[in-house]
Amino acid sequence: MENLLLELFPNVLWPEIWKTFLETLYMVGIATLFTAVIGLPLGVLVFLTAPGQLMQNRLAYQILSLVINVFRSIPFIILLILIIPFTKFIVGTSLGVTAAIPPLVIGTAPFFARLVETSLREVDRGVIEMAQSMGASTWQIITRVLLPEARPGILAGLTITLVALVGYSAMSGAIGGGGLGDLALRYGYQRFQMDVTVVATVIMILLVQVFQVLGDKLVSHFSRK
């Protein structure tokens, strides 16, 4: 088996592949956590301030929507470069695995917030009105009605965001972000060792498949409840 791998992928250093695989998991895992922490309340706030909703405020809704749309409009590879000063301020450097996390979060949190808002809009209006008629506060409606009812949609949105983060983490390799994307660029593009790029790409494809299957199972589980 070892000889076969050496013959098929002569330039691949498997310890390096394992190291960069763990770096990718680190980047994607931490970025997903912060994306959820920022994007979920942002999405709830956008929904609540929309016209006809519990905390309707046209100005706040328009400002929040504008901020989300602006950050969603910037191509991620450009965002990586634009926020280099901010990244240095937050983590002290613009290179390496940790330095890739701030742009990953800034690039995906607005995207996830919009998915959360869309999921909340699908909650039956009659359920919300029933909770209001029973004297529930806004906080109680959010935590006991809106979020539980929209949970399958929010989990599906988080899965989509997670898959997008895998792709974004590969793009961060263009500015020395580390991980499988960085490995593929350094060896495949700069040294013409395409077998390294092929292995890194296959691993990322498998990673996306695993995330999607796990996400679908979670959505299916909570949809039945």
mmCIF file of C-alpha atoms in Angstrom:
data_model
loop_
_atom_site.group_PDB
_atom_site.id
_atom_site.type_symbol
_atom_site.label_atom_id
_atom_site.label_comp_id
_atom_site.label_asym_id
_atom_site.label_seq_id
_atom_site.Cartn_x
_atom_site.Cartn_y
_atom_site.Cartn_z
ATOM 1 C CA MET A 1 0.000 0.000 0.000
ATOM 2 C CA GLU A 2 2.813 2.370 0.900
ATOM 3 C CA ASN A 3 4.594 1.676 -2.383
ATOM 4 C CA LEU A 4 1.376 2.254 -4.314
ATOM 5 C CA LEU A 5 0.860 5.656 -2.656
ATOM 6 C CA LEU A 6 4.467 6.625 -3.413
ATOM 7 C CA GLU A 7 3.979 5.646 -7.046
ATOM 8 C CA LEU A 8 0.664 7.466 -7.475
ATOM 9 C CA PHE A 9 1.559 10.574 -5.424
ATOM 10 C CA PRO A 10 5.363 10.905 -5.468
ATOM 11 C CA ASN A 11 5.426 14.487 -4.185
ATOM 12 C CA VAL A 12 2.893 14.108 -1.385
ATOM 13 C CA LEU A 13 4.261 14.335 2.155
ATOM 14 C CA TRP A 14 1.549 12.654 4.216
ATOM 15 C CA PRO A 15 2.604 14.171 7.571
ATOM 16 C CA GLU A 16 2.274 17.581 5.900
ATOM 17 C CA ILE A 17 -1.169 16.600 4.572
ATOM 18 C CA TRP A 18 -2.258 15.583 8.087
ATOM 19 C CA LYS A 19 -0.900 18.820 9.594
ATOM 20 C CA THR A 20 -2.693 21.023 7.076
ATOM 21 C CA PHE A 21 -5.878 18.954 7.453
ATOM 22 C CA LEU A 22 -5.872 19.711 11.186
ATOM 23 C CA GLU A 23 -5.209 23.390 10.414
ATOM 24 C CA THR A 24 -8.258 23.443 8.146
ATOM 25 C CA LEU A 25 -10.400 21.829 10.847
ATOM 26 C CA TYR A 26 -9.129 24.413 13.348
ATOM 27 C CA MET A 27 -9.880 27.355 11.055
ATOM 28 C CA VAL A 28 -13.316 26.104 10.046
ATOM 29 C CA GLY A 29 -14.282 25.020 13.579
ATOM 30 C CA ILE A 30 -13.375 28.297 15.323
ATOM 31 C CA ALA A 31 -14.796 30.391 12.482
ATOM 32 C CA THR A 32 -18.089 28.454 12.575
ATOM 33 C CA LEU A 33 -18.383 29.027 16.322
ATOM 34 C CA PHE A 34 -17.896 32.809 16.041
ATOM 35 C CA THR A 35 -20.077 32.982 12.925
ATOM 36 C CA ALA A 36 -22.936 31.373 14.860
ATOM 37 C CA VAL A 37 -22.370 33.611 17.901
ATOM 38 C CA ILE A 38 -22.500 36.775 15.752
ATOM 39 C CA GLY A 39 -24.825 35.719 12.950
ATOM 40 C CA LEU A 40 -27.635 34.220 15.016
ATOM 41 C CA PRO A 41 -28.451 37.311 17.135
ATOM 42 C CA LEU A 42 -27.888 39.545 14.102
ATOM 43 C CA GLY A 43 -30.382 37.534 12.080
ATOM 44 C CA VAL A 44 -32.922 37.579 14.929
ATOM 45 C CA LEU A 45 -32.523 41.357 15.275
ATOM 46 C CA VAL A 46 -33.026 41.934 11.547
ATOM 47 C CA PHE A 47 -36.182 39.811 11.662
ATOM 48 C CA LEU A 48 -37.600 41.551 14.748
ATOM 49 C CA THR A 49 -37.017 45.086 13.402
ATOM 50 C CA ALA A 50 -38.567 44.319 9.995
ATOM 51 C CA PRO A 51 -41.908 45.982 9.136
ATOM 52 C CA GLY A 52 -44.823 44.214 10.811
ATOM 53 C CA GLN A 53 -42.662 42.335 13.320
ATOM 54 C CA LEU A 54 -42.455 42.533 17.116
ATOM 55 C CA MET A 55 -39.858 45.332 17.317
ATOM 56 C CA GLN A 56 -40.442 46.977 13.954
ATOM 57 C CA ASN A 57 -38.104 49.899 13.357
ATOM 58 C CA ARG A 58 -37.647 50.897 9.740
ATOM 59 C CA LEU A 59 -34.368 52.790 10.264
ATOM 60 C CA ALA A 60 -32.721 50.004 12.296
ATOM 61 C CA TYR A 61 -33.899 47.402 9.795
ATOM 62 C CA GLN A 62 -32.547 49.333 6.821
ATOM 63 C CA ILE A 63 -29.168 49.933 8.506
ATOM 64 C CA LEU A 64 -28.785 46.283 9.517
ATOM 65 C CA SER A 65 -29.843 45.086 6.074
ATOM 66 C CA LEU A 66 -27.413 47.488 4.421
ATOM 67 C CA VAL A 67 -24.504 46.252 6.580
ATOM 68 C CA ILE A 68 -25.341 42.617 5.816
ATOM 69 C CA ASN A 69 -25.708 43.279 2.091
ATOM 70 C CA VAL A 70 -22.439 45.232 1.899
ATOM 71 C CA PHE A 71 -20.368 42.472 3.504
ATOM 72 C CA ARG A 72 -22.130 39.791 1.455
ATOM 73 C CA SER A 73 -21.318 41.727 -1.719
ATOM 74 C CA ILE A 74 -17.546 41.818 -1.209
ATOM 75 C CA PRO A 75 -15.753 38.855 -2.845
ATOM 76 C CA PHE A 76 -13.973 36.924 -0.106
ATOM 77 C CA ILE A 77 -10.537 37.094 -1.730
ATOM 78 C CA ILE A 78 -10.821 40.910 -1.723
ATOM 79 C CA LEU A 79 -12.183 40.959 1.822
ATOM 80 C CA LEU A 80 -9.089 39.024 2.933
ATOM 81 C CA ILE A 81 -6.891 41.870 1.697
ATOM 82 C CA LEU A 82 -9.153 44.758 2.740
ATOM 83 C CA ILE A 83 -9.224 43.817 6.411
ATOM 84 C CA ILE A 84 -5.528 42.977 6.856
ATOM 85 C CA PRO A 85 -5.049 45.969 9.252
ATOM 86 C CA PHE A 86 -8.049 44.795 11.306
ATOM 87 C CA THR A 87 -6.720 41.217 11.332
ATOM 88 C CA LYS A 88 -3.328 42.452 12.581
ATOM 89 C CA PHE A 89 -5.092 44.478 15.290
ATOM 90 C CA ILE A 90 -7.084 41.444 16.463
ATOM 91 C CA VAL A 91 -4.498 38.621 16.321
ATOM 92 C CA GLY A 92 -1.205 40.514 15.907
ATOM 93 C CA THR A 93 -0.356 39.132 12.453
ATOM 94 C CA SER A 94 -1.840 38.780 8.984
ATOM 95 C CA LEU A 95 -0.199 35.428 8.253
ATOM 96 C CA GLY A 96 -0.948 31.936 9.494
ATOM 97 C CA VAL A 97 -3.922 29.865 10.480
ATOM 98 C CA THR A 98 -5.193 32.068 13.312
ATOM 99 C CA ALA A 99 -4.948 35.176 11.111
ATOM 100 C CA ALA A 100 -7.377 33.558 8.664
ATOM 101 C CA ILE A 101 -10.159 33.335 11.250
ATOM 102 C CA PRO A 102 -11.227 37.047 11.470
ATOM 103 C CA PRO A 103 -11.858 37.374 7.695
ATOM 104 C CA LEU A 104 -13.613 33.997 7.680
ATOM 105 C CA VAL A 105 -15.992 35.185 10.419
ATOM 106 C CA ILE A 106 -16.563 38.603 8.832
ATOM 107 C CA GLY A 107 -17.205 36.965 5.480
ATOM 108 C CA THR A 108 -19.734 34.394 6.681
ATOM 109 C CA ALA A 109 -21.531 35.915 9.717
ATOM 110 C CA PRO A 110 -23.663 38.295 7.548
ATOM 111 C CA PHE A 111 -24.442 35.399 5.199
ATOM 112 C CA PHE A 112 -25.580 33.231 8.110
ATOM 113 C CA ALA A 113 -27.577 36.132 9.604
ATOM 114 C CA ARG A 114 -29.592 36.402 6.387
ATOM 115 C CA LEU A 115 -30.268 32.647 6.458
ATOM 116 C CA VAL A 116 -31.455 32.947 10.067
ATOM 117 C CA GLU A 117 -33.785 35.802 9.110
ATOM 118 C CA THR A 118 -35.205 33.724 6.252
ATOM 119 C CA SER A 119 -35.826 30.764 8.577
ATOM 120 C CA LEU A 120 -37.607 32.976 11.127
ATOM 121 C CA ARG A 121 -39.870 34.394 8.407
ATOM 122 C CA GLU A 122 -41.134 30.870 7.769
ATOM 123 C CA VAL A 123 -42.437 30.497 11.327
ATOM 124 C CA ASP A 124 -46.255 30.421 11.365
ATOM 125 C CA ARG A 125 -47.524 33.916 12.230
ATOM 126 C CA GLY A 126 -50.447 32.366 14.125
ATOM 127 C CA VAL A 127 -48.065 30.728 16.628
ATOM 128 C CA ILE A 128 -46.472 34.092 17.387
ATOM 129 C CA GLU A 129 -49.867 35.798 17.804
ATOM 130 C CA MET A 130 -51.018 33.030 20.122
ATOM 131 C CA ALA A 131 -47.938 33.555 22.315
ATOM 132 C CA GLN A 132 -48.643 37.310 22.358
ATOM 133 C CA SER A 133 -52.263 36.748 23.356
ATOM 134 C CA MET A 134 -51.046 34.649 26.295
ATOM 135 C CA GLY A 135 -48.949 37.577 27.539
ATOM 136 C CA ALA A 136 -45.516 36.283 26.516
ATOM 137 C CA SER A 137 -42.742 38.885 26.455
ATOM 138 C CA THR A 138 -40.619 39.490 23.374
ATOM 139 C CA TRP A 139 -37.721 37.557 24.940
ATOM 140 C CA GLN A 140 -40.033 34.614 25.712
ATOM 141 C CA ILE A 141 -41.374 34.632 22.157
ATOM 142 C CA ILE A 142 -37.810 34.606 20.788
ATOM 143 C CA THR A 143 -36.502 31.817 23.015
ATOM 144 C CA ARG A 144 -39.626 29.647 23.336
ATOM 145 C CA VAL A 145 -41.385 30.145 20.009
ATOM 146 C CA LEU A 146 -39.255 31.614 17.222
ATOM 147 C CA LEU A 147 -35.948 29.804 17.730
ATOM 148 C CA PRO A 148 -37.436 26.359 18.499
ATOM 149 C CA GLU A 149 -39.853 26.599 15.540
ATOM 150 C CA ALA A 150 -37.109 27.764 13.164
ATOM 151 C CA ARG A 151 -34.448 25.368 14.482
ATOM 152 C CA PRO A 152 -34.405 22.988 11.459
ATOM 153 C CA GLY A 153 -34.059 25.915 9.060
ATOM 154 C CA ILE A 154 -31.338 27.528 11.188
ATOM 155 C CA LEU A 155 -29.391 24.246 11.332
ATOM 156 C CA ALA A 156 -29.711 23.875 7.569
ATOM 157 C CA GLY A 157 -28.401 27.424 7.190
ATOM 158 C CA LEU A 158 -25.487 26.685 9.515
ATOM 159 C CA THR A 159 -24.628 23.612 7.432
ATOM 160 C CA ILE A 160 -24.590 25.705 4.259
ATOM 161 C CA THR A 161 -22.367 28.243 6.020
ATOM 162 C CA LEU A 162 -20.031 25.498 7.230
ATOM 163 C CA VAL A 163 -19.603 24.185 3.696
ATOM 164 C CA ALA A 164 -18.921 27.729 2.462
ATOM 165 C CA LEU A 165 -16.300 28.114 5.189
ATOM 166 C CA VAL A 166 -14.383 25.109 3.863
ATOM 167 C CA GLY A 167 -14.136 26.849 0.488
ATOM 168 C CA TYR A 168 -13.235 30.199 2.049
ATOM 169 C CA SER A 169 -10.528 28.569 4.195
ATOM 170 C CA ALA A 170 -8.934 27.265 0.993
ATOM 171 C CA MET A 171 -8.992 30.783 -0.479
ATOM 172 C CA SER A 172 -7.203 32.142 2.597
ATOM 173 C CA GLY A 173 -4.202 30.102 1.439
ATOM 174 C CA ALA A 174 -3.701 32.755 -1.257
ATOM 175 C CA ILE A 175 -2.351 35.144 1.407
ATOM 176 C CA GLY A 176 -0.585 32.561 3.567
ATOM 177 C CA GLY A 177 -3.546 31.478 5.652
ATOM 178 C CA GLY A 178 -2.409 27.875 6.074
ATOM 179 C CA GLY A 179 -4.467 24.704 5.761
ATOM 180 C CA LEU A 180 -5.138 22.480 2.756
ATOM 181 C CA GLY A 181 -5.773 25.422 0.420
ATOM 182 C CA ASP A 182 -2.390 26.903 1.226
ATOM 183 C CA LEU A 183 -0.739 23.515 0.654
ATOM 184 C CA ALA A 184 -2.471 23.069 -2.701
ATOM 185 C CA LEU A 185 -1.357 26.519 -3.854
ATOM 186 C CA ARG A 186 2.242 26.239 -2.658
ATOM 187 C CA TYR A 187 2.893 22.776 -4.088
ATOM 188 C CA GLY A 188 0.417 22.521 -6.951
ATOM 189 C CA TYR A 189 0.502 26.048 -8.382
ATOM 190 C CA GLN A 190 3.963 27.320 -7.441
ATOM 191 C CA ARG A 191 5.911 24.032 -7.791
ATOM 192 C CA PHE A 192 3.721 22.275 -10.392
ATOM 193 C CA GLN A 193 3.295 19.239 -8.130
ATOM 194 C CA MET A 194 -0.289 18.515 -9.149
ATOM 195 C CA ASP A 195 -0.522 15.275 -7.174
ATOM 196 C CA VAL A 196 -0.412 17.373 -3.967
ATOM 197 C CA THR A 197 -3.249 19.565 -5.265
ATOM 198 C CA VAL A 198 -5.305 16.502 -6.203
ATOM 199 C CA VAL A 199 -4.918 14.955 -2.728
ATOM 200 C CA ALA A 200 -5.726 18.246 -0.965
ATOM 201 C CA THR A 201 -8.801 18.732 -3.180
ATOM 202 C CA VAL A 202 -10.108 15.208 -2.583
ATOM 203 C CA ILE A 203 -9.750 15.655 1.189
ATOM 204 C CA MET A 204 -11.716 18.926 1.073
ATOM 205 C CA ILE A 205 -14.442 17.283 -1.006
ATOM 206 C CA LEU A 206 -14.712 14.465 1.537
ATOM 207 C CA LEU A 207 -14.763 17.005 4.370
ATOM 208 C CA VAL A 208 -17.682 18.844 2.756
ATOM 209 C CA GLN A 209 -19.550 15.555 2.273
ATOM 210 C CA VAL A 210 -19.128 14.674 5.954
ATOM 211 C CA PHE A 211 -20.324 18.118 7.095
ATOM 212 C CA GLN A 212 -23.332 17.982 4.756
ATOM 213 C CA VAL A 213 -24.384 14.487 5.869
ATOM 214 C CA LEU A 214 -24.079 15.399 9.567
ATOM 215 C CA GLY A 215 -26.000 18.627 8.991
ATOM 216 C CA ASP A 216 -28.772 16.830 7.104
ATOM 217 C CA LYS A 217 -29.109 14.291 9.907
ATOM 218 C CA LEU A 218 -29.442 17.062 12.503
ATOM 219 C CA VAL A 219 -32.062 18.867 10.413
ATOM 220 C CA SER A 220 -33.989 15.626 9.918
ATOM 221 C CA HIS A 221 -33.811 14.838 13.644
ATOM 222 C CA PHE A 222 -35.187 18.210 14.752
ATOM 223 C CA SER A 223 -37.771 18.357 11.939
ATOM 224 C CA ARG A 224 -39.474 15.276 13.363
ATOM 225 C CA LYS A 225 -39.841 16.839 16.804
#
